[in-house]
PDB file of C-alpha atoms in Angstrom:
ATOM      1  CA  MET A 158      60.555  -8.115  -5.940  1.00  0.00           C
ATOM      2  CA  LYS A 159      60.223  -5.739  -8.889  1.00  0.00           C
ATOM      3  CA  VAL A 160      58.413  -7.090 -11.934  1.00  0.00           C
ATOM      4  CA  ILE A 161      57.841  -5.670 -15.428  1.00  0.00           C
ATOM      5  CA  LEU A 162      54.365  -6.504 -16.717  1.00  0.00           C
ATOM      6  CA  LEU A 163      54.189  -8.026 -20.209  1.00  0.00           C
ATOM      7  CA  GLN A 164      50.420  -7.623 -20.545  1.00  0.00           C
ATOM      8  CA  ASP A 165      47.566  -5.692 -18.970  1.00  0.00           C
ATOM      9  CA  GLU A 166      46.447  -7.326 -15.747  1.00  0.00           C
ATOM     10  CA  LYS A 167      43.326  -6.021 -14.055  1.00  0.00           C
ATOM     11  CA  LYS A 168      44.543  -5.720 -10.473  1.00  0.00           C
ATOM     12  CA  LEU A 169      48.256  -5.294 -11.127  1.00  0.00           C
ATOM     13  CA  GLY A 170      48.672  -2.664 -13.844  1.00  0.00           C
ATOM     14  CA  LYS A 171      49.174  -2.061 -17.533  1.00  0.00           C
ATOM     15  CA  LYS A 172      51.680  -3.526 -19.976  1.00  0.00           C
ATOM     16  CA  GLY A 173      55.137  -2.033 -19.427  1.00  0.00           C
ATOM     17  CA  ASP A 174      54.488  -0.973 -15.819  1.00  0.00           C
ATOM     18  CA  ILE A 175      57.080  -1.803 -13.170  1.00  0.00           C
ATOM     19  CA  ILE A 176      55.366  -3.075 -10.047  1.00  0.00           C
ATOM     20  CA  GLU A 177      56.484  -4.236  -6.627  1.00  0.00           C
ATOM     21  CA  ALA A 178      55.163  -7.742  -5.867  1.00  0.00           C
ATOM     22  CA  SER A 179      55.877 -10.125  -3.033  1.00  0.00           C
ATOM     23  CA  GLU A 180      58.461 -12.813  -3.724  1.00  0.00           C
ATOM     24  CA  GLY A 181      55.953 -15.683  -3.550  1.00  0.00           C
ATOM     25  CA  PHE A 182      53.315 -14.004  -5.720  1.00  0.00           C
ATOM     26  CA  ALA A 183      55.896 -13.193  -8.369  1.00  0.00           C
ATOM     27  CA  ARG A 184      57.488 -16.656  -8.407  1.00  0.00           C
ATOM     28  CA  ASN A 185      54.224 -18.646  -8.223  1.00  0.00           C
ATOM     29  CA  TYR A 186      51.810 -16.540 -10.261  1.00  0.00           C
ATOM     30  CA  ILE A 187      53.296 -13.729 -12.352  1.00  0.00           C
ATOM     31  CA  LEU A 188      56.386 -15.436 -13.783  1.00  0.00           C
ATOM     32  CA  PRO A 189      54.898 -18.904 -14.577  1.00  0.00           C
ATOM     33  CA  LYS A 190      51.851 -17.403 -16.323  1.00  0.00           C
ATOM     34  CA  LYS A 191      54.107 -15.118 -18.401  1.00  0.00           C
ATOM     35  CA  ILE A 192      52.263 -12.035 -17.091  1.00  0.00           C
ATOM     36  CA  GLY A 193      55.571 -10.378 -16.291  1.00  0.00           C
ATOM     37  CA  VAL A 194      59.339 -10.773 -16.055  1.00  0.00           C
ATOM     38  CA  GLU A 195      61.763  -9.945 -13.289  1.00  0.00           C
ATOM     39  CA  ALA A 196      63.036  -6.361 -13.438  1.00  0.00           C
ATOM     40  CA  THR A 197      66.714  -7.042 -14.072  1.00  0.00           C
ATOM     41  CA  ALA A 198      69.044  -4.451 -15.603  1.00  0.00           C
ATOM     42  CA  ARG A 199      68.782  -6.147 -19.001  1.00  0.00           C
ATOM     43  CA  ASN A 200      64.965  -6.313 -18.935  1.00  0.00           C
ATOM     44  CA  LEU A 201      64.747  -2.671 -17.812  1.00  0.00           C
ATOM     45  CA  ASN A 202      67.006  -1.641 -20.703  1.00  0.00           C
ATOM     46  CA  ASP A 203      64.869  -3.645 -23.166  1.00  0.00           C
ATOM     47  CA  LEU A 204      61.746  -1.941 -21.804  1.00  0.00           C
ATOM     48  CA  LYS A 205      63.371   1.473 -22.218  1.00  0.00           C
ATOM     49  CA  LEU A 206      64.300   0.685 -25.845  1.00  0.00           C
ATOM     50  CA  LYS A 207      60.776  -0.595 -26.623  1.00  0.00           C
ATOM     51  CA  LYS A 208      59.199   2.562 -25.190  1.00  0.00           C
ATOM     52  CA  ALA A 209      61.580   4.754 -27.202  1.00  0.00           C
ATOM     53  CA  ASN A 210      60.684   2.819 -30.366  1.00  0.00           C
ATOM     54  CA  GLN A 211      56.946   3.117 -29.638  1.00  0.00           C
ATOM     55  CA  ASP A 212      57.325   6.877 -29.075  1.00  0.00           C
ATOM     56  CA  LYS A 213      59.164   7.204 -32.391  1.00  0.00           C
ATOM     57  CA  ILE A 214      56.437   5.255 -34.249  1.00  0.00           C
ATOM     58  CA  ALA A 215      53.704   7.327 -32.583  1.00  0.00           C
ATOM     59  CA  GLN A 216      55.476  10.541 -33.645  1.00  0.00           C
ATOM     60  CA  GLU A 217      55.780   9.274 -37.236  1.00  0.00           C
ATOM     61  CA  ASN A 218      52.062   8.403 -37.290  1.00  0.00           C
ATOM     62  CA  LEU A 219      51.218  11.884 -36.012  1.00  0.00           C
ATOM     63  CA  GLU A 220      53.343  13.551 -38.693  1.00  0.00           C
ATOM     64  CA  THR A 221      51.770  11.358 -41.401  1.00  0.00           C
ATOM     65  CA  ALA A 222      48.283  12.291 -40.180  1.00  0.00           C
ATOM     66  CA  LYS A 223      49.176  16.008 -40.215  1.00  0.00           C
ATOM     67  CA  ALA A 224      50.486  15.715 -43.780  1.00  0.00           C
ATOM     68  CA  LEU A 225      47.330  13.877 -44.879  1.00  0.00           C
ATOM     69  CA  ALA A 226      45.153  16.532 -43.205  1.00  0.00           C
ATOM     70  CA  ALA A 227      47.002  19.262 -45.100  1.00  0.00           C
ATOM     71  CA  GLU A 228      46.537  17.315 -48.340  1.00  0.00           C
ATOM     72  CA  LEU A 229      42.805  16.850 -47.694  1.00  0.00           C
ATOM     73  CA  GLU A 230      42.352  20.611 -47.246  1.00  0.00           C
ATOM     74  CA  THR A 231      43.276  21.078 -50.912  1.00  0.00           C
ATOM     75  CA  LYS A 232      41.155  18.209 -52.276  1.00  0.00           C
ATOM     76  CA  GLN A 233      37.562  18.282 -53.457  1.00  0.00           C
ATOM     77  CA  VAL A 234      35.344  15.258 -54.059  1.00  0.00           C
ATOM     78  CA  VAL A 235      32.326  15.348 -56.382  1.00  0.00           C
ATOM     79  CA  ILE A 236      29.512  12.861 -55.825  1.00  0.00           C
ATOM     80  CA  LYS A 237      26.673  12.523 -58.335  1.00  0.00           C
ATOM     81  CA  MET A 238      23.159  11.708 -57.137  1.00  0.00           C
ATOM     82  CA  LYS A 239      19.837  11.229 -58.860  1.00  0.00           C
ATOM     83  CA  ALA A 240      17.269  13.979 -58.452  1.00  0.00           C
ATOM     84  CA  GLY A 241      13.772  13.207 -57.260  1.00  0.00           C
ATOM     85  CA  GLU A 242      10.627  15.291 -57.511  1.00  0.00           C
ATOM     86  CA  GLY A 243      11.090  19.058 -57.456  1.00  0.00           C
ATOM     87  CA  GLY A 244      14.861  18.884 -57.975  1.00  0.00           C
ATOM     88  CA  ARG A 245      15.475  17.373 -54.536  1.00  0.00           C
ATOM     89  CA  ALA A 246      18.124  14.735 -53.956  1.00  0.00           C
ATOM     90  CA  PHE A 247      16.934  11.160 -54.172  1.00  0.00           C
ATOM     91  CA  GLY A 248      18.493   9.334 -51.223  1.00  0.00           C
ATOM     92  CA  SER A 249      21.542  10.467 -49.302  1.00  0.00           C
ATOM     93  CA  VAL A 250      25.334  10.313 -49.341  1.00  0.00           C
ATOM     94  CA  SER A 251      26.937   8.183 -46.634  1.00  0.00           C
ATOM     95  CA  SER A 252      30.494   8.048 -45.327  1.00  0.00           C
ATOM     96  CA  LYS A 253      31.076   4.854 -47.342  1.00  0.00           C
ATOM     97  CA  GLU A 254      30.323   6.672 -50.598  1.00  0.00           C
ATOM     98  CA  ILE A 255      32.537   9.611 -49.587  1.00  0.00           C
ATOM     99  CA  ALA A 256      35.430   7.239 -48.821  1.00  0.00           C
ATOM    100  CA  ALA A 257      35.016   5.482 -52.189  1.00  0.00           C
ATOM    101  CA  ALA A 258      34.860   8.786 -54.090  1.00  0.00           C
ATOM    102  CA  CYS A 259      37.908  10.070 -52.231  1.00  0.00           C
ATOM    103  CA  ARG A 260      39.829   6.940 -53.203  1.00  0.00           C
ATOM    104  CA  GLU A 261      38.836   7.240 -56.886  1.00  0.00           C
ATOM    105  CA  GLN A 262      39.008  11.001 -57.432  1.00  0.00           C
ATOM    106  CA  ALA A 263      41.639  12.277 -55.002  1.00  0.00           C
ATOM    107  CA  GLY A 264      43.763   9.126 -54.746  1.00  0.00           C
ATOM    108  CA  VAL A 265      43.656   9.283 -50.949  1.00  0.00           C
ATOM    109  CA  GLU A 266      42.697   6.214 -48.919  1.00  0.00           C
ATOM    110  CA  ILE A 267      40.423   7.135 -45.995  1.00  0.00           C
ATOM    111  CA  ASP A 268      38.637   4.667 -43.752  1.00  0.00           C
ATOM    112  CA  LYS A 269      34.871   5.257 -43.761  1.00  0.00           C
ATOM    113  CA  LYS A 270      34.829   5.030 -39.959  1.00  0.00           C
ATOM    114  CA  LYS A 271      37.075   8.086 -39.723  1.00  0.00           C
ATOM    115  CA  ILE A 272      34.653  10.284 -41.669  1.00  0.00           C
ATOM    116  CA  GLN A 273      32.458  12.071 -39.164  1.00  0.00           C
ATOM    117  CA  LEU A 274      29.001  13.017 -40.405  1.00  0.00           C
ATOM    118  CA  GLU A 275      26.329  14.370 -38.070  1.00  0.00           C
ATOM    119  CA  ASP A 276      23.783  13.034 -40.546  1.00  0.00           C
ATOM    120  CA  ASN A 277      23.956  11.675 -44.093  1.00  0.00           C
ATOM    121  CA  LEU A 278      24.142  14.380 -46.770  1.00  0.00           C
ATOM    122  CA  LYS A 279      20.604  14.622 -48.158  1.00  0.00           C
ATOM    123  CA  GLY A 280      20.757  17.603 -50.506  1.00  0.00           C
ATOM    124  CA  PHE A 281      22.741  19.064 -53.366  1.00  0.00           C
ATOM    125  CA  GLY A 282      25.496  21.554 -52.676  1.00  0.00           C
ATOM    126  CA  SER A 283      28.914  21.776 -51.035  1.00  0.00           C
ATOM    127  CA  TYR A 284      29.617  20.318 -47.621  1.00  0.00           C
ATOM    128  CA  GLU A 285      32.701  20.450 -45.430  1.00  0.00           C
ATOM    129  CA  VAL A 286      33.184  17.022 -43.896  1.00  0.00           C
ATOM    130  CA  THR A 287      35.371  16.369 -40.839  1.00  0.00           C
ATOM    131  CA  VAL A 288      37.807  13.452 -41.042  1.00  0.00           C
ATOM    132  CA  LYS A 289      39.417  12.251 -37.800  1.00  0.00           C
ATOM    133  CA  LEU A 290      42.812  10.973 -38.944  1.00  0.00           C
ATOM    134  CA  HIS A 291      44.499  10.675 -35.538  1.00  0.00           C
ATOM    135  CA  PRO A 292      43.367  11.293 -31.946  1.00  0.00           C
ATOM    136  CA  GLN A 293      45.096  14.695 -32.151  1.00  0.00           C
ATOM    137  CA  VAL A 294      44.530  15.505 -35.856  1.00  0.00           C
ATOM    138  CA  THR A 295      41.330  16.226 -37.746  1.00  0.00           C
ATOM    139  CA  GLY A 296      41.107  17.291 -41.367  1.00  0.00           C
ATOM    140  CA  LYS A 297      38.448  18.907 -43.528  1.00  0.00           C
ATOM    141  CA  LEU A 298      37.342  17.570 -46.909  1.00  0.00           C
ATOM    142  CA  LEU A 299      35.129  19.473 -49.324  1.00  0.00           C
ATOM    143  CA  VAL A 300      32.367  17.256 -50.730  1.00  0.00           C
ATOM    144  CA  LYS A 301      30.237  18.544 -53.598  1.00  0.00           C
ATOM    145  CA  VAL A 302      26.959  16.741 -54.207  1.00  0.00           C
ATOM    146  CA  VAL A 303      25.703  17.358 -57.741  1.00  0.00           C
ATOM    147  CA  GLU A 304      22.769  16.164 -59.829  1.00  0.00           C
ATOM    148  CA  ALA A 305      23.531  13.209 -62.096  1.00  0.00           C
TER     149      ALA A 305
END
């Protein structure tokens, strides 16, 4: 019996997979526990439509991320820090502060978890920060750290 899985199941497969299961296993385990449904023509068509819709949404998300990456290339964020002894920066700039400054100054909402810093910015000057907007798209943001 062919069955379409409705959720990820460890030993059977992933959500949306079409598997071949014995009649008894399907009737007594898979169908009653709502792990899957029988692969009828109607259910196969529904699965095809859902996958097409998911592909369309994924493509739209990719295009949005590319547009945001292009927008970030043109933006610049200025962060003011206090200066310590000898004109050195007092403290450091974290991804949370960069995200807040980007929201206020550039009007672009970026999640702090998407900002990739090797280490916090500890000095004055200009830095190019990588922002991972999508698994396939990364953008660059210019961050200027100046003395307050």
